[in-house]
Tab-separated table of C-alpha atoms in Angstrom:
chain	number	residue	atom	x	y	z
Q	1	MET	CA	92.141	-10.511	164.618
Q	2	LYS	CA	91.957	-13.674	163.624
Q	3	LYS	CA	88.419	-14.050	163.913
Q	4	ASN	CA	87.761	-11.042	161.635
Q	5	LEU	CA	90.079	-12.838	159.112
Q	6	TRP	CA	88.380	-16.270	159.081
Q	7	SER	CA	85.159	-14.372	158.754
Q	8	ILE	CA	85.932	-12.949	155.251
Q	9	VAL	CA	87.902	-15.973	154.202
Q	10	ILE	CA	85.065	-17.777	154.450
Q	11	LEU	CA	83.043	-15.618	153.181
Q	12	LEU	CA	85.360	-15.040	149.439
Q	13	CYS	CA	85.257	-19.249	149.506
Q	14	SER	CA	81.419	-19.341	150.251
Q	15	SER	CA	81.264	-17.257	146.915
Q	16	VAL	CA	83.139	-18.855	144.787
Q	17	LEU	CA	81.477	-22.478	146.175
Q	18	LEU	CA	77.877	-21.474	146.060
Q	19	PRO	CA	76.099	-22.350	141.870
Q	20	ALA	CA	75.566	-19.003	139.902
Q	21	ALA	CA	72.420	-18.129	139.352
Q	22	GLU	CA	70.391	-19.218	136.512
Q	23	ARG	CA	69.535	-17.034	134.184
Q	24	PRO	CA	65.962	-16.907	133.487
Q	25	ASN	CA	63.678	-17.752	130.493
Q	26	VAL	CA	61.761	-15.442	129.443
Q	27	VAL	CA	58.892	-15.585	126.430
Q	28	PHE	CA	57.379	-12.896	125.315
Q	29	ILE	CA	54.493	-13.169	122.923
Q	30	LEU	CA	53.040	-10.724	121.098
Q	31	ALA	CA	49.645	-11.152	118.980
Q	32	ASP	CA	47.840	-9.003	116.586
Q	33	ASP	CA	44.458	-8.631	117.425
Q	34	LEU	CA	44.204	-11.295	119.827
Q	35	GLY	CA	40.291	-10.658	121.791
Q	36	TYR	CA	41.026	-11.279	125.711
Q	37	GLY	CA	38.460	-13.977	125.157
Q	38	ASP	CA	40.072	-16.093	122.752
Q	39	VAL	CA	42.267	-18.433	124.455
Q	40	LYS	CA	41.474	-20.147	127.566
Q	41	ALA	CA	44.212	-19.252	129.609
Q	42	PHE	CA	42.710	-15.870	129.970
Q	43	GLY	CA	39.011	-17.006	130.337
Q	44	GLY	CA	37.967	-17.525	127.444
Q	45	LYS	CA	35.077	-20.305	127.552
Q	46	LYS	CA	34.526	-20.646	124.103
Q	47	SER	CA	37.591	-20.379	122.846
Q	48	LYS	CA	37.519	-22.467	119.402
Q	49	VAL	CA	41.158	-24.055	119.414
Q	50	PRO	CA	42.574	-25.914	122.157
Q	51	THR	CA	46.211	-24.132	123.109
Q	52	PRO	CA	47.402	-26.593	126.174
Q	53	HIS	CA	51.141	-25.195	125.530
Q	54	PHE	CA	49.948	-22.157	125.849
Q	55	ASP	CA	47.563	-22.442	128.799
Q	56	ARG	CA	49.916	-24.236	130.789
Q	57	LEU	CA	52.931	-21.286	130.028
Q	58	CYS	CA	50.532	-18.818	131.127
Q	59	ARG	CA	49.317	-21.291	134.448
Q	60	ASP	CA	53.282	-21.782	135.613
Q	61	GLY	CA	54.810	-18.291	134.444
Q	62	ILE	CA	53.260	-15.063	134.873
Q	63	LYS	CA	50.588	-13.648	132.838
Q	64	PHE	CA	50.407	-9.155	132.159
Q	65	THR	CA	46.658	-8.931	131.483
Q	66	ASN	CA	46.896	-5.099	131.622
Q	67	ALA	CA	49.241	-3.500	128.397
Q	68	HIS	CA	48.644	-0.755	126.245
Q	69	VAL	CA	49.623	-0.329	122.689
Q	70	THR	CA	51.457	3.081	121.569
Q	71	ASP	CA	50.556	3.085	118.201
Q	72	SER	CA	47.427	2.110	116.433
Q	73	VAL	CA	49.395	-0.597	113.652
Q	74	CYS	CA	51.436	-3.294	114.696
Q	75	VAL	CA	55.098	-2.676	113.425
Q	76	PRO	CA	55.714	0.774	115.316
Q	77	SER	CA	53.722	-0.599	118.415
Q	78	ARG	CA	56.527	-3.397	118.484
Q	79	THR	CA	59.642	-0.581	117.707
Q	80	SER	CA	58.447	0.180	121.353
Q	81	ILE	CA	58.190	-2.879	122.767
Q	82	MET	CA	62.021	-3.468	122.219
Q	83	THR	CA	63.223	-0.148	122.966
Q	84	GLY	CA	61.264	1.457	125.502
Q	85	ARG	CA	61.096	4.602	122.807
Q	86	TYR	CA	58.066	5.929	121.049
Q	87	ALA	CA	58.279	4.382	117.407
Q	88	PHE	CA	57.761	8.735	116.502
Q	89	ARG	CA	61.252	9.317	118.045
Q	90	PHE	CA	63.204	7.646	115.338
Q	91	GLY	CA	61.953	10.261	113.108
Q	92	LYS	CA	60.568	7.537	110.304
Q	93	GLY	CA	57.396	9.047	109.807
Q	94	GLU	CA	57.545	8.724	105.627
Q	95	GLN	CA	55.418	6.634	103.804
Q	96	GLY	CA	57.293	3.101	103.503
Q	97	GLY	CA	56.096	-0.480	102.697
Q	98	PRO	CA	52.617	-1.238	101.016
Q	99	TRP	CA	50.163	0.056	103.676
Q	100	GLY	CA	52.837	2.995	104.979
Q	101	PHE	CA	53.995	2.013	107.757
Q	102	ILE	CA	56.192	-1.376	107.419
Q	103	GLY	CA	59.556	0.498	106.868
Q	104	LEU	CA	60.012	1.807	110.097
Q	105	ARG	CA	64.117	0.614	110.645
Q	106	PHE	CA	65.767	1.925	113.981
Q	107	PRO	CA	69.486	2.346	113.954
Q	108	THR	CA	71.450	-1.233	115.218
Q	109	SER	CA	72.952	1.266	117.753
Q	110	GLN	CA	70.021	1.544	119.815
Q	111	HIS	CA	69.250	-0.467	123.197
Q	112	THR	CA	66.505	-3.185	122.245
Q	113	VAL	CA	65.338	-5.839	125.699
Q	114	GLY	CA	67.026	-8.610	123.453
Q	115	LYS	CA	70.256	-6.731	123.929
Q	116	MET	CA	69.852	-6.119	127.454
Q	117	PHE	CA	68.710	-10.211	127.994
Q	118	ARG	CA	71.615	-10.729	126.181
Q	119	LYS	CA	73.938	-8.804	128.491
Q	120	GLY	CA	72.719	-10.328	131.427
């Protein structure tokens, strides 16, 4: 019985003494009209613009190279990435903005990736 009690005490104390896990740093970069060979980090050997910091981020971090967009224009695609939902599910099919798609808005109550990161 004493052995079990000491095991529980040690277990509880060790959880208090151990440092908390650090929150990860996440850098999400979404670039419009960026070709696969436009930067050296993705194998662009003829890249004319040096991107040493971006190359280092890619080398030291995780690089996702197989992604697909949900829409052919940027605003609905970004909305889908932020919310995890198809942009048409927000019921904003009407024309807005100078090109007809900039007016897309979603409710502030909508769950987003940013809100999930803040919760931790």
